[in-house]
């Protein structure tokens, strides 16, 4: 190839205005010309053609300006901006699209969970009171996200909670032997259950078909939630309408325990500013391993979200549920002179039912309506107002299998018991209003503050009646019903009166009335310094008033009232050595006023009774609680797995005790009256006891790999009564409780839910649950010598994604058909609640 020369030189000179006129610099044009030259050379080689030569003059290199080395502060700031940009970019990419194991359509995901790891809760619903992510919140928190609830096949709050470490079940003592009664870290939390941050007063049985996620906040929380919340609180987050996308969901379940269940969940986007969501429930079911027991449910919900302007958001929902069936009050407890236990552990058929199918029933209903309005006054100030009207009804007649006896010389299989009726018709109405302001600011030290102030008003009213006319129409034979409907001589091994005919019971017509009015004010602040030091604290004052009235056995009406002012506070310090980790310490207080357990008709169980024998209507000041907790939280595996660990101690003072006294001297020593002519024991309530619970709380939730999800925890606790007013055993039934552990507390509990995505179509998973021995006792102390044994339970499931719209999931609960027990009644001759046996469920799900 011959050498060629260009006839003239191409040069763009900024000095001649070429760069300014064209918008191209000499460097850019030279690069383009170079590409042209290369293309020309290649073309000449390929086609053997001669082209005019072109010479390119390289531009003169300009000297680079002298720059100084960035300071360490500038480097840290630059790196922080880069990390924030990467995180925001990841969130923007993850949020709108589904992920493996992410639970289907993006619009249907749990908005508080990590979209790439839906077993991991990122935030709590109450963003004003808890503005920081869970990672930065100085408190042990367990969040059962939407996907966790689905993979547990948890259709009720009870089934979700009982497979969670650190929570045990009570039997609803205090006159109410039915409903959700949970113990968190050893403390009764049956009236510390909230729905969207509003207390759900009165013990009920709660469904999950309208539930987005369940938050278990451990440790005292009166400054956040008001009265009680000593061991913690449970917040049910309901499903809300979303303007993100319309979807149509249906789940159909068939079970070996005769379960037939259908749920619907439909979200319709009406416009970019308005969405409506509605759902429904139908269930017809039995209970595995329990004869005659049924568990039928119906319900529906509707929710709306409306944003008329960017600064205003209005949400509302209405929920209706109705649960009906034949209740199960368990099996009798065998108590010989040596160690005993539930009768099924000694040869009795676990399926035995000791009630009466022609008399026993339950109906639990809830109607809840809520409207919440949020107004963004300025970019830094938001005002919200939430109003709630609700009615809960609990109506049942059940049979308690109590006091097993054996005639002298009779064989063991001749044990008989007393089938004693328990009935209730309780209606609870709640009107609540919460007004809250959240303000964000930065102080002169660089702390970013989120300050929340609010006022609340709660009006709670309850009417508690019982049924009469519980006797059978047939009173012949070796055994007969008493006028109250109690029947002795029922065989423990072969209950013979199950299908006995009954008349129609009626209400007694002498209800106990309870009214609670609470006015509260609170201020709390979270101060974040460079996401390195986070301080939080809050104070709350509750003005609590309770009024009760009840009829005595002689027909007279008694009344009682009390009022308390309850100040409480919390303090927390969080240090973040790395962006994905935190170390914290927290201190908090709480108060339990008399009557706070709204279903109770006995002071011994947190209620109030204006007609104790002999006029013993003691009104005690609130129980006082204080707790300290230190812990650490870390996000691992690309921040998709949250691992937590905490040490905690909670102390209660001025605790109430129930003492059975059998003479006037013992009663007088405790401040009670022993009525003239009385024989036997009467219950005397005292205040001044104290106890303590210490423990360690470990938790994990999220993804270890893209295909492997885990959720679980381990809680180890040690409880002890540190002070008791119980005198020696010669004056009452029980000796001093000091040094004894607490009743209804499992010292060790463990749970682990895990699943693995084998292919794009198949997932396999399972759950292991362990709970150690639980002791029974009167009120607070494990002083009866009764217990239910420890157990392991294992579940498994397999899911097949047929296509993008249809999935099938097979669950097998209690794989090995383990016989175990959920709770035992607090008495010397308790009945025991038996857990379900093995059952399989096929769930067919449609997602459009």
XYZ file of C-alpha atoms in Angstrom, residues 220-488:
269
model
C -42.476 -2.640 79.158
C -44.201 -0.221 76.827
C -46.613 1.941 78.825
C -45.020 5.127 77.474
C -45.876 3.875 73.975
C -49.176 2.100 74.541
C -50.638 2.980 77.937
C -51.643 0.720 80.805
C -50.201 -2.750 81.159
C -47.723 -3.910 78.507
C -45.424 -5.224 81.253
C -43.935 -8.129 79.353
C -44.821 -6.663 75.986
C -47.658 -6.010 73.581
C -49.060 -7.513 70.384
C -50.056 -5.279 67.480
C -52.138 -6.681 64.617
C -51.506 -4.756 61.392
C -54.517 -4.923 59.094
C -54.562 -5.015 55.311
C -54.955 -1.599 53.687
C -55.990 -0.563 50.203
C -53.107 0.400 47.914
C -53.034 2.558 44.777
C -49.984 0.685 43.505
C -51.829 -1.995 41.546
C -55.101 -3.917 41.396
C -54.988 -7.591 42.377
C -57.380 -10.449 42.992
C -56.432 -13.220 45.437
C -58.206 -16.371 46.545
C -57.049 -19.183 48.842
C -58.946 -22.451 49.236
C -58.001 -24.949 51.953
C -58.990 -28.569 52.505
C -57.852 -30.382 55.644
C -57.923 -33.852 57.141
C -59.560 -32.356 60.257
C -62.650 -31.627 58.119
C -61.431 -28.113 57.327
C -62.967 -26.333 54.373
C -61.783 -22.729 54.166
C -61.973 -20.003 51.528
C -60.542 -16.488 51.761
C -60.783 -13.671 49.207
C -58.661 -10.516 48.988
C -59.345 -8.003 46.210
C -57.682 -4.628 45.707
C -59.097 -2.304 43.047
C -57.391 0.906 41.978
C -60.196 3.328 41.116
C -57.893 6.211 40.207
C -54.331 7.296 40.992
C -55.682 8.799 44.234
C -58.304 6.221 45.276
C -58.240 2.468 45.950
C -60.676 0.033 47.528
C -59.786 -3.315 49.075
C -62.199 -5.995 50.244
C -61.936 -9.529 51.554
C -64.041 -12.371 52.834
C -63.760 -15.560 54.889
C -65.637 -18.842 55.132
C -64.480 -21.788 57.243
C -66.110 -25.037 58.329
C -63.669 -27.082 60.406
C -63.036 -29.553 63.158
C -59.942 -29.966 65.356
C -57.495 -32.813 64.784
C -57.430 -35.286 67.651
C -60.513 -33.860 69.408
C -63.953 -35.426 69.025
C -67.044 -33.227 68.558
C -65.090 -29.924 68.663
C -65.839 -27.578 65.757
C -64.280 -24.302 64.628
C -66.409 -22.429 62.074
C -65.688 -18.884 60.919
C -67.189 -16.199 58.713
C -66.098 -12.652 58.077
C -65.380 -9.805 55.741
C -63.469 -6.546 55.571
C -63.408 -3.469 53.372
C -60.689 -0.809 53.301
C -60.183 2.412 51.345
C -57.265 4.754 50.693
C -57.859 8.249 49.306
C -55.311 10.975 48.604
C -57.309 13.990 47.342
C -54.091 16.041 47.319
C -50.465 15.122 47.912
C -50.521 16.518 51.457
C -53.637 14.634 52.601
C -54.145 10.901 53.018
C -57.322 9.335 54.378
C -57.634 5.629 55.094
C -60.473 3.670 56.591
C -61.563 0.097 57.128
C -64.342 -1.987 58.580
C -63.849 -5.566 59.818
C -66.493 -8.115 60.742
C -65.774 -11.598 62.071
C -67.950 -14.286 63.583
C -66.531 -17.505 65.006
C -68.894 -20.270 66.088
C -68.771 -23.920 67.083
C -68.504 -26.333 69.989
C -65.791 -25.221 72.445
C -63.070 -27.414 73.885
C -62.235 -26.966 77.558
C -59.723 -29.748 77.540
C -59.090 -32.871 79.566
C -58.861 -33.603 83.314
C -55.626 -33.639 85.291
C -54.545 -36.759 87.191
C -53.080 -35.881 90.584
C -52.105 -38.833 92.792
C -49.888 -38.563 95.839
C -46.876 -38.759 93.544
C -46.209 -36.892 90.308
C -49.183 -36.809 87.968
C -50.199 -35.056 84.788
C -52.941 -34.846 82.147
C -55.025 -38.030 82.028
C -54.240 -38.794 78.341
C -50.660 -39.400 79.463
C -52.007 -42.200 81.682
C -54.000 -44.132 79.136
C -57.126 -42.022 78.531
C -58.095 -41.585 74.875
C -56.767 -38.207 73.751
C -59.955 -37.643 71.716
C -62.240 -37.791 74.761
C -64.688 -34.889 74.927
C -66.167 -34.058 78.335
C -68.748 -31.509 77.271
C -72.323 -31.833 76.049
C -73.000 -31.407 72.342
C -76.641 -30.425 72.909
C -75.704 -27.596 75.286
C -72.173 -26.331 74.690
C -71.509 -23.653 72.071
C -69.481 -20.532 71.435
C -69.970 -17.434 69.334
C -67.273 -14.786 69.222
C -67.813 -11.753 67.045
C -66.049 -8.475 66.301
C -67.096 -5.359 64.399
C -64.329 -2.788 64.069
C -64.470 0.480 62.151
C -61.512 2.851 61.854
C -60.838 6.128 60.032
C -57.370 7.682 59.943
C -56.514 11.065 58.416
C -52.961 12.320 57.835
C -52.182 15.896 56.845
C -48.662 16.981 55.858
C -48.764 20.567 57.105
C -45.173 21.234 56.046
C -42.440 18.911 54.771
C -41.377 18.492 58.418
C -44.723 18.449 60.243
C -47.500 15.875 59.962
C -50.738 15.765 61.926
C -52.824 12.587 62.123
C -56.089 11.646 63.765
C -57.417 8.104 64.179
C -60.886 7.289 65.437
C -62.109 3.786 66.245
C -65.522 2.343 67.079
C -65.697 -1.353 67.872
C -67.952 -3.960 69.433
C -66.770 -7.389 70.563
C -69.123 -10.109 71.736
C -68.250 -13.312 73.508
C -71.018 -15.802 74.126
C -70.453 -19.377 75.227
C -71.416 -22.313 77.402
C -68.623 -24.792 77.997
C -67.886 -27.693 80.317
C -64.876 -27.853 82.596
C -63.660 -31.414 83.421
C -62.636 -30.873 87.045
C -61.935 -32.690 90.321
C -61.319 -36.308 89.245
C -62.038 -38.789 92.061
C -61.698 -42.551 92.587
C -63.792 -44.560 94.983
C -61.896 -46.586 97.555
C -60.876 -49.944 96.154
C -62.069 -49.139 92.629
C -59.808 -49.819 89.611
C -57.937 -46.944 87.990
C -60.285 -46.975 85.003
C -63.202 -46.109 87.341
C -62.110 -42.486 87.821
C -64.986 -40.016 87.588
C -65.052 -36.233 87.375
C -67.386 -33.288 87.753
C -68.543 -31.726 84.486
C -68.991 -28.116 85.563
C -70.530 -25.486 83.274
C -68.797 -22.224 82.481
C -70.860 -19.602 80.690
C -70.584 -15.977 79.646
C -72.259 -13.349 77.533
C -69.960 -10.338 77.321
C -70.404 -7.299 75.102
C -67.538 -4.812 74.939
C -67.844 -1.437 73.214
C -64.852 0.810 72.585
C -64.673 4.366 71.304
C -61.117 5.629 70.913
C -59.524 8.718 69.409
C -55.819 9.320 68.882
C -54.429 12.659 67.716
C -50.726 12.797 66.974
C -48.214 15.290 65.610
C -44.813 14.298 64.249
C -42.141 16.940 63.663
C -38.715 16.467 62.111
C -35.877 18.880 62.842
C -32.111 19.214 63.146
C -30.496 20.800 66.194
C -27.279 22.744 66.422
C -25.268 19.615 67.286
C -26.294 17.809 64.121
C -28.871 15.471 65.658
C -31.831 14.743 63.408
C -34.934 14.633 65.606
C -38.247 12.931 65.070
C -40.501 14.273 67.804
C -43.969 12.858 68.335
C -46.604 14.242 70.675
C -50.113 12.938 71.066
C -53.295 12.771 73.088
C -55.599 9.783 73.348
C -59.051 9.196 74.696
C -60.456 5.718 75.270
C -63.978 4.950 76.384
C -64.421 1.236 77.130
C -67.691 -0.302 78.272
C -68.449 -3.931 79.015
C -71.447 -5.898 80.196
C -70.812 -9.417 81.529
C -73.701 -11.808 82.136
C -74.021 -15.593 82.430
C -76.551 -18.270 81.513
C -79.045 -20.136 83.645
C -81.197 -23.168 82.916
C -78.177 -25.337 82.144
C -79.603 -28.555 83.622
C -80.492 -31.494 81.439
C -84.080 -32.533 80.926
C -83.096 -36.012 82.058
C -82.205 -36.249 85.743
C -82.666 -39.971 86.331
C -79.990 -42.579 86.785
C -77.045 -42.881 89.104
C -75.978 -39.305 88.431
C -77.993 -36.180 87.857
C -77.486 -32.554 87.014
C -77.697 -29.940 89.741
C -79.697 -26.802 89.255
C -76.573 -25.054 87.986
C -75.980 -27.659 85.285
C -73.054 -29.407 86.985
C -72.871 -33.176 86.674
C -70.830 -35.495 88.870
